[in-house]
């Protein structure tokens, strides 16, 4: 089912976007990749012109302000990218009948639940970043009730950007022991696994077999940052006992981290798409490429 129309990926210089573009190429889909220099989402006129020029069937919005802590003191700037940007895109998509897949985050939730958040669970962001991302979600869902897809992800890592796994691989090489927080639960998610689901979801949307609305694009299963790090060490052939549990109180940061970021995946069934595999399987597939990338000397 290839060739149902062109795809356009925004924020194409980013970590997730690079794997979305690669996945589309592997799948034989025609794709225009626009990084921030080619398309600044805060420029409404530029967004309209880019869509009119390329007339994509599907837009995947990977552009975002992702500096979670900086957003606390620069919320207005973050809102222009995370809230107004998707609003401009959604308006342009509405004019052209384009499907919009918009990437969002677990930070739209308060993080104090005790069971996985359903796609329609009440939101309640505790951080500026979360508030700006929620504004983007609302713009997409309101403007595109039939063609807007919000895909929330979390704990993302991939070869194309700085991330937790890369940091831990580097630290394993230089530290005897590592203290890692054991009181935040989530679902580590490989960008390649998410990219695959985004391609399938876009195709299903074009085929009319996926209902518009919210999906949760995270791995199955759950762990803590501590459990995640132990598994990284194990896959590196290092002793997991070198990783020791600590609490979030030891790592105070400007923006509060959700304690519980486990997302439910039941909506995928309505689209006929399997949720992403268990986080540990994704990690074990991802590790060789992540290690090789560091050995090649990428920063
Ligand atoms: N990483 C995670 O753990 C995580 C967790 C939950 C959700 N998410 C969401 O997943 C999506 C992808 O994140 P990522 O990790 O791939 O982030 P990333 O690597 O920071 O990529 C974001 C990209 O957006 C670009 N961008 C920023 N402002 C822009 C603008 N005004 N116009 C166009 N492009 C702009 C950035 O360009 P510059 O670098 O030039 O600024 C960057 O290339 C985002 O929606 C993020 O909120 C990520």
JSON list of N, CA, C and O in Angstrom, two decimals, residues 168-218:
[
{"chain": "A", "resi": 168, "resn": "UNK", "atom": "N", "xyz": [24.21, 7.11, 29.17]},
{"chain": "A", "resi": 168, "resn": "UNK", "atom": "CA", "xyz": [24.59, 5.99, 30.04]},
{"chain": "A", "resi": 168, "resn": "UNK", "atom": "C", "xyz": [25.71, 5.16, 29.42]},
{"chain": "A", "resi": 168, "resn": "UNK", "atom": "O", "xyz": [26.58, 4.66, 30.13]},
{"chain": "A", "resi": 169, "resn": "UNK", "atom": "N", "xyz": [25.71, 5.01, 28.11]},
{"chain": "A", "resi": 169, "resn": "UNK", "atom": "CA", "xyz": [26.81, 4.27, 27.46]},
{"chain": "A", "resi": 169, "resn": "UNK", "atom": "C", "xyz": [28.12, 5.00, 27.72]},
{"chain": "A", "resi": 169, "resn": "UNK", "atom": "O", "xyz": [29.15, 4.38, 28.06]},
{"chain": "A", "resi": 170, "resn": "UNK", "atom": "N", "xyz": [28.08, 6.32, 27.60]},
{"chain": "A", "resi": 170, "resn": "UNK", "atom": "CA", "xyz": [29.31, 7.11, 27.85]},
{"chain": "A", "resi": 170, "resn": "UNK", "atom": "C", "xyz": [29.72, 7.00, 29.31]},
{"chain": "A", "resi": 170, "resn": "UNK", "atom": "O", "xyz": [30.90, 6.83, 29.61]},
{"chain": "A", "resi": 171, "resn": "UNK", "atom": "N", "xyz": [28.76, 7.09, 30.23]},
{"chain": "A", "resi": 171, "resn": "UNK", "atom": "CA", "xyz": [29.10, 7.06, 31.66]},
{"chain": "A", "resi": 171, "resn": "UNK", "atom": "C", "xyz": [29.63, 5.70, 32.08]},
{"chain": "A", "resi": 171, "resn": "UNK", "atom": "O", "xyz": [30.51, 5.60, 32.94]},
{"chain": "A", "resi": 172, "resn": "UNK", "atom": "N", "xyz": [29.11, 4.64, 31.47]},
{"chain": "A", "resi": 172, "resn": "UNK", "atom": "CA", "xyz": [29.57, 3.28, 31.84]},
{"chain": "A", "resi": 172, "resn": "UNK", "atom": "C", "xyz": [31.08, 3.16, 31.62]},
{"chain": "A", "resi": 172, "resn": "UNK", "atom": "O", "xyz": [31.77, 2.49, 32.39]},
{"chain": "A", "resi": 173, "resn": "UNK", "atom": "N", "xyz": [31.55, 3.86, 30.59]},
{"chain": "A", "resi": 173, "resn": "UNK", "atom": "CA", "xyz": [32.97, 3.75, 30.25]},
{"chain": "A", "resi": 173, "resn": "UNK", "atom": "C", "xyz": [33.88, 4.48, 31.23]},
{"chain": "A", "resi": 173, "resn": "UNK", "atom": "O", "xyz": [35.07, 4.18, 31.32]},
{"chain": "A", "resi": 174, "resn": "UNK", "atom": "N", "xyz": [33.31, 5.44, 31.98]},
{"chain": "A", "resi": 174, "resn": "UNK", "atom": "CA", "xyz": [34.18, 6.28, 32.82]},
{"chain": "A", "resi": 174, "resn": "UNK", "atom": "C", "xyz": [33.88, 6.22, 34.32]},
{"chain": "A", "resi": 174, "resn": "UNK", "atom": "O", "xyz": [34.66, 6.73, 35.12]},
{"chain": "A", "resi": 175, "resn": "UNK", "atom": "N", "xyz": [32.77, 5.64, 34.71]},
{"chain": "A", "resi": 175, "resn": "UNK", "atom": "CA", "xyz": [32.37, 5.63, 36.14]},
{"chain": "A", "resi": 175, "resn": "UNK", "atom": "C", "xyz": [32.38, 4.21, 36.69]},
{"chain": "A", "resi": 175, "resn": "UNK", "atom": "O", "xyz": [31.93, 3.28, 36.00]},
{"chain": "A", "resi": 176, "resn": "UNK", "atom": "N", "xyz": [32.79, 4.07, 37.94]},
{"chain": "A", "resi": 176, "resn": "UNK", "atom": "CA", "xyz": [32.72, 2.76, 38.59]},
{"chain": "A", "resi": 176, "resn": "UNK", "atom": "C", "xyz": [31.27, 2.41, 38.92]},
{"chain": "A", "resi": 176, "resn": "UNK", "atom": "O", "xyz": [30.81, 1.31, 38.66]},
{"chain": "A", "resi": 177, "resn": "UNK", "atom": "N", "xyz": [30.59, 3.37, 39.55]},
{"chain": "A", "resi": 177, "resn": "UNK", "atom": "CA", "xyz": [29.19, 3.14, 39.92]},
{"chain": "A", "resi": 177, "resn": "UNK", "atom": "C", "xyz": [28.38, 4.34, 39.47]},
{"chain": "A", "resi": 177, "resn": "UNK", "atom": "O", "xyz": [28.91, 5.44, 39.28]},
{"chain": "A", "resi": 178, "resn": "UNK", "atom": "N", "xyz": [27.08, 4.11, 39.30]},
{"chain": "A", "resi": 178, "resn": "UNK", "atom": "CA", "xyz": [26.17, 5.18, 38.87]},
{"chain": "A", "resi": 178, "resn": "UNK", "atom": "C", "xyz": [24.92, 5.14, 39.73]},
{"chain": "A", "resi": 178, "resn": "UNK", "atom": "O", "xyz": [24.35, 4.06, 39.93]},
{"chain": "A", "resi": 179, "resn": "UNK", "atom": "N", "xyz": [24.50, 6.29, 40.25]},
{"chain": "A", "resi": 179, "resn": "UNK", "atom": "CA", "xyz": [23.24, 6.38, 40.99]},
{"chain": "A", "resi": 179, "resn": "UNK", "atom": "C", "xyz": [22.15, 6.87, 40.04]},
{"chain": "A", "resi": 179, "resn": "UNK", "atom": "O", "xyz": [22.28, 7.95, 39.46]},
{"chain": "A", "resi": 180, "resn": "UNK", "atom": "N", "xyz": [21.09, 6.08, 39.92]},
{"chain": "A", "resi": 180, "resn": "UNK", "atom": "CA", "xyz": [20.03, 6.42, 38.95]},
{"chain": "A", "resi": 180, "resn": "UNK", "atom": "C", "xyz": [18.67, 6.33, 39.63]},
{"chain": "A", "resi": 180, "resn": "UNK", "atom": "O", "xyz": [18.43, 5.41, 40.43]},
{"chain": "A", "resi": 181, "resn": "UNK", "atom": "N", "xyz": [17.78, 7.27, 39.30]},
{"chain": "A", "resi": 181, "resn": "UNK", "atom": "CA", "xyz": [16.50, 7.36, 40.02]},
{"chain": "A", "resi": 181, "resn": "UNK", "atom": "C", "xyz": [15.62, 6.14, 39.78]},
{"chain": "A", "resi": 181, "resn": "UNK", "atom": "O", "xyz": [15.48, 5.66, 38.66]},
{"chain": "A", "resi": 182, "resn": "UNK", "atom": "N", "xyz": [15.04, 5.69, 40.88]},
{"chain": "A", "resi": 182, "resn": "UNK", "atom": "CA", "xyz": [14.23, 4.47, 40.85]},
{"chain": "A", "resi": 182, "resn": "UNK", "atom": "C", "xyz": [12.79, 4.76, 41.24]},
{"chain": "A", "resi": 182, "resn": "UNK", "atom": "O", "xyz": [12.02, 3.86, 41.54]},
{"chain": "A", "resi": 183, "resn": "UNK", "atom": "N", "xyz": [12.41, 6.06, 41.24]},
{"chain": "A", "resi": 183, "resn": "UNK", "atom": "CA", "xyz": [11.05, 6.40, 41.66]},
{"chain": "A", "resi": 183, "resn": "UNK", "atom": "C", "xyz": [10.26, 7.11, 40.55]},
{"chain": "A", "resi": 183, "resn": "UNK", "atom": "O", "xyz": [9.29, 7.80, 40.81]},
{"chain": "A", "resi": 184, "resn": "UNK", "atom": "N", "xyz": [10.72, 6.96, 39.30]},
{"chain": "A", "resi": 184, "resn": "UNK", "atom": "CA", "xyz": [9.92, 7.43, 38.16]},
{"chain": "A", "resi": 184, "resn": "UNK", "atom": "C", "xyz": [9.73, 6.24, 37.23]},
{"chain": "A", "resi": 184, "resn": "UNK", "atom": "O", "xyz": [10.70, 5.63, 36.81]},
{"chain": "A", "resi": 185, "resn": "UNK", "atom": "N", "xyz": [8.47, 5.96, 36.91]},
{"chain": "A", "resi": 185, "resn": "UNK", "atom": "CA", "xyz": [8.18, 4.80, 36.05]},
{"chain": "A", "resi": 185, "resn": "UNK", "atom": "C", "xyz": [7.76, 5.25, 34.66]},
{"chain": "A", "resi": 185, "resn": "UNK", "atom": "O", "xyz": [7.04, 6.24, 34.51]},
{"chain": "A", "resi": 186, "resn": "UNK", "atom": "N", "xyz": [8.23, 4.54, 33.65]},
{"chain": "A", "resi": 186, "resn": "UNK", "atom": "CA", "xyz": [7.88, 4.89, 32.28]},
{"chain": "A", "resi": 186, "resn": "UNK", "atom": "C", "xyz": [8.20, 3.77, 31.31]},
{"chain": "A", "resi": 186, "resn": "UNK", "atom": "O", "xyz": [8.47, 2.63, 31.71]},
{"chain": "A", "resi": 187, "resn": "UNK", "atom": "N", "xyz": [8.17, 4.13, 30.03]},
{"chain": "A", "resi": 187, "resn": "UNK", "atom": "CA", "xyz": [8.31, 3.15, 28.96]},
{"chain": "A", "resi": 187, "resn": "UNK", "atom": "C", "xyz": [9.37, 3.62, 27.95]},
{"chain": "A", "resi": 187, "resn": "UNK", "atom": "O", "xyz": [9.05, 4.36, 27.02]},
{"chain": "A", "resi": 188, "resn": "UNK", "atom": "N", "xyz": [10.63, 3.21, 28.13]},
{"chain": "A", "resi": 188, "resn": "UNK", "atom": "CA", "xyz": [11.67, 3.61, 27.18]},
{"chain": "A", "resi": 188, "resn": "UNK", "atom": "C", "xyz": [11.27, 3.20, 25.76]},
{"chain": "A", "resi": 188, "resn": "UNK", "atom": "O", "xyz": [10.84, 2.06, 25.55]},
{"chain": "A", "resi": 189, "resn": "UNK", "atom": "N", "xyz": [11.42, 4.13, 24.83]},
{"chain": "A", "resi": 189, "resn": "UNK", "atom": "CA", "xyz": [10.90, 3.90, 23.48]},
{"chain": "A", "resi": 189, "resn": "UNK", "atom": "C", "xyz": [11.95, 4.27, 22.44]},
{"chain": "A", "resi": 189, "resn": "UNK", "atom": "O", "xyz": [12.47, 5.39, 22.44]},
{"chain": "A", "resi": 190, "resn": "UNK", "atom": "N", "xyz": [12.22, 3.31, 21.55]},
{"chain": "A", "resi": 190, "resn": "UNK", "atom": "CA", "xyz": [13.20, 3.52, 20.48]},
{"chain": "A", "resi": 190, "resn": "UNK", "atom": "C", "xyz": [12.54, 4.27, 19.33]},
{"chain": "A", "resi": 190, "resn": "UNK", "atom": "O", "xyz": [11.45, 3.88, 18.89]},
{"chain": "A", "resi": 191, "resn": "UNK", "atom": "N", "xyz": [13.21, 5.30, 18.85]},
{"chain": "A", "resi": 191, "resn": "UNK", "atom": "CA", "xyz": [12.65, 6.11, 17.77]},
{"chain": "A", "resi": 191, "resn": "UNK", "atom": "C", "xyz": [12.30, 5.27, 16.54]},
{"chain": "A", "resi": 191, "resn": "UNK", "atom": "O", "xyz": [11.34, 5.57, 15.83]},
{"chain": "A", "resi": 192, "resn": "UNK", "atom": "N", "xyz": [13.06, 4.22, 16.29]},
{"chain": "A", "resi": 192, "resn": "UNK", "atom": "CA", "xyz": [12.80, 3.37, 15.11]},
{"chain": "A", "resi": 192, "resn": "UNK", "atom": "C", "xyz": [11.47, 2.63, 15.27]},
{"chain": "A", "resi": 192, "resn": "UNK", "atom": "O", "xyz": [10.69, 2.49, 14.31]},
{"chain": "A", "resi": 193, "resn": "UNK", "atom": "N", "xyz": [11.18, 2.18, 16.48]},
{"chain": "A", "resi": 193, "resn": "UNK", "atom": "CA", "xyz": [9.90, 1.51, 16.74]},
{"chain": "A", "resi": 193, "resn": "UNK", "atom": "C", "xyz": [8.73, 2.49, 16.57]},
{"chain": "A", "resi": 193, "resn": "UNK", "atom": "O", "xyz": [7.69, 2.15, 15.99]},
{"chain": "A", "resi": 194, "resn": "UNK", "atom": "N", "xyz": [8.91, 3.71, 17.09]},
{"chain": "A", "resi": 194, "resn": "UNK", "atom": "CA", "xyz": [7.85, 4.70, 16.96]},
{"chain": "A", "resi": 194, "resn": "UNK", "atom": "C", "xyz": [7.68, 5.12, 15.49]},
{"chain": "A", "resi": 194, "resn": "UNK", "atom": "O", "xyz": [6.54, 5.27, 15.01]},
{"chain": "A", "resi": 195, "resn": "UNK", "atom": "N", "xyz": [8.79, 5.29, 14.78]},
{"chain": "A", "resi": 195, "resn": "UNK", "atom": "CA", "xyz": [8.72, 5.69, 13.37]},
{"chain": "A", "resi": 195, "resn": "UNK", "atom": "C", "xyz": [7.90, 4.67, 12.57]},
{"chain": "A", "resi": 195, "resn": "UNK", "atom": "O", "xyz": [7.08, 5.03, 11.73]},
{"chain": "A", "resi": 196, "resn": "UNK", "atom": "N", "xyz": [8.12, 3.40, 12.86]},
{"chain": "A", "resi": 196, "resn": "UNK", "atom": "CA", "xyz": [7.37, 2.35, 12.16]},
{"chain": "A", "resi": 196, "resn": "UNK", "atom": "C", "xyz": [5.87, 2.50, 12.41]},
{"chain": "A", "resi": 196, "resn": "UNK", "atom": "O", "xyz": [5.06, 2.40, 11.48]},
{"chain": "A", "resi": 197, "resn": "UNK", "atom": "N", "xyz": [5.48, 2.77, 13.65]},
{"chain": "A", "resi": 197, "resn": "UNK", "atom": "CA", "xyz": [4.05, 2.92, 13.95]},
{"chain": "A", "resi": 197, "resn": "UNK", "atom": "C", "xyz": [3.48, 4.17, 13.31]},
{"chain": "A", "resi": 197, "resn": "UNK", "atom": "O", "xyz": [2.31, 4.20, 12.89]},
{"chain": "A", "resi": 198, "resn": "UNK", "atom": "N", "xyz": [4.27, 5.22, 13.21]},
{"chain": "A", "resi": 198, "resn": "UNK", "atom": "CA", "xyz": [3.78, 6.45, 12.58]},
{"chain": "A", "resi": 198, "resn": "UNK", "atom": "C", "xyz": [3.50, 6.22, 11.10]},
{"chain": "A", "resi": 198, "resn": "UNK", "atom": "O", "xyz": [2.49, 6.69, 10.56]},
{"chain": "A", "resi": 199, "resn": "UNK", "atom": "N", "xyz": [4.38, 5.45, 10.44]},
{"chain": "A", "resi": 199, "resn": "UNK", "atom": "CA", "xyz": [4.16, 5.17, 9.02]},
{"chain": "A", "resi": 199, "resn": "UNK", "atom": "C", "xyz": [2.89, 4.33, 8.86]},
{"chain": "A", "resi": 199, "resn": "UNK", "atom": "O", "xyz": [2.04, 4.60, 8.00]},
{"chain": "A", "resi": 200, "resn": "UNK", "atom": "N", "xyz": [2.74, 3.33, 9.72]},
{"chain": "A", "resi": 200, "resn": "UNK", "atom": "CA", "xyz": [1.54, 2.48, 9.61]},
{"chain": "A", "resi": 200, "resn": "UNK", "atom": "C", "xyz": [0.27, 3.28, 9.91]},
{"chain": "A", "resi": 200, "resn": "UNK", "atom": "O", "xyz": [-0.75, 3.09, 9.26]},
{"chain": "A", "resi": 201, "resn": "UNK", "atom": "N", "xyz": [0.37, 4.18, 10.91]},
{"chain": "A", "resi": 201, "resn": "UNK", "atom": "CA", "xyz": [-0.82, 4.96, 11.27]},
{"chain": "A", "resi": 201, "resn": "UNK", "atom": "C", "xyz": [-1.20, 5.92, 10.14]},
{"chain": "A", "resi": 201, "resn": "UNK", "atom": "O", "xyz": [-2.38, 6.08, 9.82]},
{"chain": "A", "resi": 202, "resn": "UNK", "atom": "N", "xyz": [-0.21, 6.54, 9.53]},
{"chain": "A", "resi": 202, "resn": "UNK", "atom": "CA", "xyz": [-0.49, 7.46, 8.42]},
{"chain": "A", "resi": 202, "resn": "UNK", "atom": "C", "xyz": [-1.16, 6.73, 7.26]},
{"chain": "A", "resi": 202, "resn": "UNK", "atom": "O", "xyz": [-2.12, 7.22, 6.66]},
{"chain": "A", "resi": 203, "resn": "UNK", "atom": "N", "xyz": [-0.66, 5.54, 6.97]},
{"chain": "A", "resi": 203, "resn": "UNK", "atom": "CA", "xyz": [-1.26, 4.75, 5.88]},
{"chain": "A", "resi": 203, "resn": "UNK", "atom": "C", "xyz": [-2.69, 4.36, 6.22]},
{"chain": "A", "resi": 203, "resn": "UNK", "atom": "O", "xyz": [-3.58, 4.41, 5.38]},
{"chain": "A", "resi": 204, "resn": "UNK", "atom": "N", "xyz": [-2.89, 3.95, 7.48]},
{"chain": "A", "resi": 204, "resn": "UNK", "atom": "CA", "xyz": [-4.24, 3.56, 7.89]},
{"chain": "A", "resi": 204, "resn": "UNK", "atom": "C", "xyz": [-5.17, 4.77, 7.84]},
{"chain": "A", "resi": 204, "resn": "UNK", "atom": "O", "xyz": [-6.34, 4.65, 7.46]},
{"chain": "A", "resi": 205, "resn": "UNK", "atom": "N", "xyz": [-4.65, 5.93, 8.20]},
{"chain": "A", "resi": 205, "resn": "UNK", "atom": "CA", "xyz": [-5.47, 7.15, 8.13]},
{"chain": "A", "resi": 205, "resn": "UNK", "atom": "C", "xyz": [-5.89, 7.42, 6.70]},
{"chain": "A", "resi": 205, "resn": "UNK", "atom": "O", "xyz": [-7.05, 7.74, 6.42]},
{"chain": "A", "resi": 206, "resn": "UNK", "atom": "N", "xyz": [-4.95, 7.28, 5.76]},
{"chain": "A", "resi": 206, "resn": "UNK", "atom": "CA", "xyz": [-5.27, 7.52, 4.35]},
{"chain": "A", "resi": 206, "resn": "UNK", "atom": "C", "xyz": [-6.27, 6.50, 3.82]},
{"chain": "A", "resi": 206, "resn": "UNK", "atom": "O", "xyz": [-7.12, 6.80, 2.99]},
{"chain": "A", "resi": 207, "resn": "UNK", "atom": "N", "xyz": [-6.14, 5.27, 4.33]},
{"chain": "A", "resi": 207, "resn": "UNK", "atom": "CA", "xyz": [-7.05, 4.21, 3.89]},
{"chain": "A", "resi": 207, "resn": "UNK", "atom": "C", "xyz": [-8.41, 4.30, 4.58]},
{"chain": "A", "resi": 207, "resn": "UNK", "atom": "O", "xyz": [-9.33, 3.55, 4.26]},
{"chain": "A", "resi": 208, "resn": "UNK", "atom": "N", "xyz": [-8.52, 5.21, 5.56]},
{"chain": "A", "resi": 208, "resn": "UNK", "atom": "CA", "xyz": [-9.79, 5.38, 6.27]},
{"chain": "A", "resi": 208, "resn": "UNK", "atom": "C", "xyz": [-10.04, 4.30, 7.31]},
{"chain": "A", "resi": 208, "resn": "UNK", "atom": "O", "xyz": [-11.17, 4.10, 7.75]},
{"chain": "A", "resi": 209, "resn": "UNK", "atom": "N", "xyz": [-8.97, 3.59, 7.74]},
{"chain": "A", "resi": 209, "resn": "UNK", "atom": "CA", "xyz": [-9.16, 2.49, 8.70]},
{"chain": "A", "resi": 209, "resn": "UNK", "atom": "C", "xyz": [-8.69, 2.84, 10.12]},
{"chain": "A", "resi": 209, "resn": "UNK", "atom": "O", "xyz": [-8.73, 1.98, 11.00]},
{"chain": "A", "resi": 210, "resn": "UNK", "atom": "N", "xyz": [-8.23, 4.08, 10.31]},
{"chain": "A", "resi": 210, "resn": "UNK", "atom": "CA", "xyz": [-7.79, 4.48, 11.66]},
{"chain": "A", "resi": 210, "resn": "UNK", "atom": "C", "xyz": [-8.61, 5.69, 12.10]},
{"chain": "A", "resi": 210, "resn": "UNK", "atom": "O", "xyz": [-8.61, 6.72, 11.41]},
{"chain": "A", "resi": 211, "resn": "UNK", "atom": "N", "xyz": [-9.32, 5.59, 13.21]},
{"chain": "A", "resi": 211, "resn": "UNK", "atom": "CA", "xyz": [-10.05, 6.77, 13.68]},
{"chain": "A", "resi": 211, "resn": "UNK", "atom": "C", "xyz": [-9.09, 7.87, 14.12]},
{"chain": "A", "resi": 211, "resn": "UNK", "atom": "O", "xyz": [-8.05, 7.59, 14.73]},
{"chain": "A", "resi": 212, "resn": "UNK", "atom": "N", "xyz": [-9.43, 9.12, 13.80]},
{"chain": "A", "resi": 212, "resn": "UNK", "atom": "CA", "xyz": [-8.61, 10.26, 14.23]},
{"chain": "A", "resi": 212, "resn": "UNK", "atom": "C", "xyz": [-8.64, 10.35, 15.75]},
{"chain": "A", "resi": 212, "resn": "UNK", "atom": "O", "xyz": [-9.48, 9.74, 16.40]},
{"chain": "A", "resi": 213, "resn": "UNK", "atom": "N", "xyz": [-7.69, 11.09, 16.32]},
{"chain": "A", "resi": 213, "resn": "UNK", "atom": "CA", "xyz": [-7.67, 11.28, 17.77]},
{"chain": "A", "resi": 213, "resn": "UNK", "atom": "C", "xyz": [-6.33, 10.92, 18.37]},
{"chain": "A", "resi": 213, "resn": "UNK", "atom": "O", "xyz": [-5.30, 10.99, 17.71]},
{"chain": "A", "resi": 214, "resn": "UNK", "atom": "N", "xyz": [-6.37, 10.54, 19.65]},
{"chain": "A", "resi": 214, "resn": "UNK", "atom": "CA", "xyz": [-5.14, 10.35, 20.42]},
{"chain": "A", "resi": 214, "resn": "UNK", "atom": "C", "xyz": [-4.69, 8.90, 20.42]},
{"chain": "A", "resi": 214, "resn": "UNK", "atom": "O", "xyz": [-5.50, 7.99, 20.63]},
{"chain": "A", "resi": 215, "resn": "UNK", "atom": "N", "xyz": [-3.39, 8.70, 20.20]},
{"chain": "A", "resi": 215, "resn": "UNK", "atom": "CA", "xyz": [-2.75, 7.37, 20.29]},
{"chain": "A", "resi": 215, "resn": "UNK", "atom": "C", "xyz": [-1.54, 7.50, 21.22]},
{"chain": "A", "resi": 215, "resn": "UNK", "atom": "O", "xyz": [-0.94, 8.57, 21.32]},
{"chain": "A", "resi": 216, "resn": "UNK", "atom": "N", "xyz": [-1.16, 6.38, 21.84]},
{"chain": "A", "resi": 216, "resn": "UNK", "atom": "CA", "xyz": [0.02, 6.39, 22.71]},
{"chain": "A", "resi": 216, "resn": "UNK", "atom": "C", "xyz": [1.16, 5.60, 22.08]},
{"chain": "A", "resi": 216, "resn": "UNK", "atom": "O", "xyz": [1.10, 4.36, 22.01]},
{"chain": "A", "resi": 217, "resn": "UNK", "atom": "N", "xyz": [2.17, 6.34, 21.61]},
{"chain": "A", "resi": 217, "resn": "UNK", "atom": "CA", "xyz": [3.30, 5.73, 20.90]},
{"chain": "A", "resi": 217, "resn": "UNK", "atom": "C", "xyz": [4.48, 5.47, 21.81]},
{"chain": "A", "resi": 217, "resn": "UNK", "atom": "O", "xyz": [5.56, 6.04, 21.61]},
{"chain": "A", "resi": 218, "resn": "UNK", "atom": "N", "xyz": [4.26, 4.62, 22.82]},
{"chain": "A", "resi": 218, "resn": "UNK", "atom": "CA", "xyz": [5.37, 4.22, 23.69]},
{"chain": "A", "resi": 218, "resn": "UNK", "atom": "C", "xyz": [5.48, 2.69, 23.67]},
{"chain": "A", "resi": 218, "resn": "UNK", "atom": "O", "xyz": [4.53, 2.00, 23.30]}
]
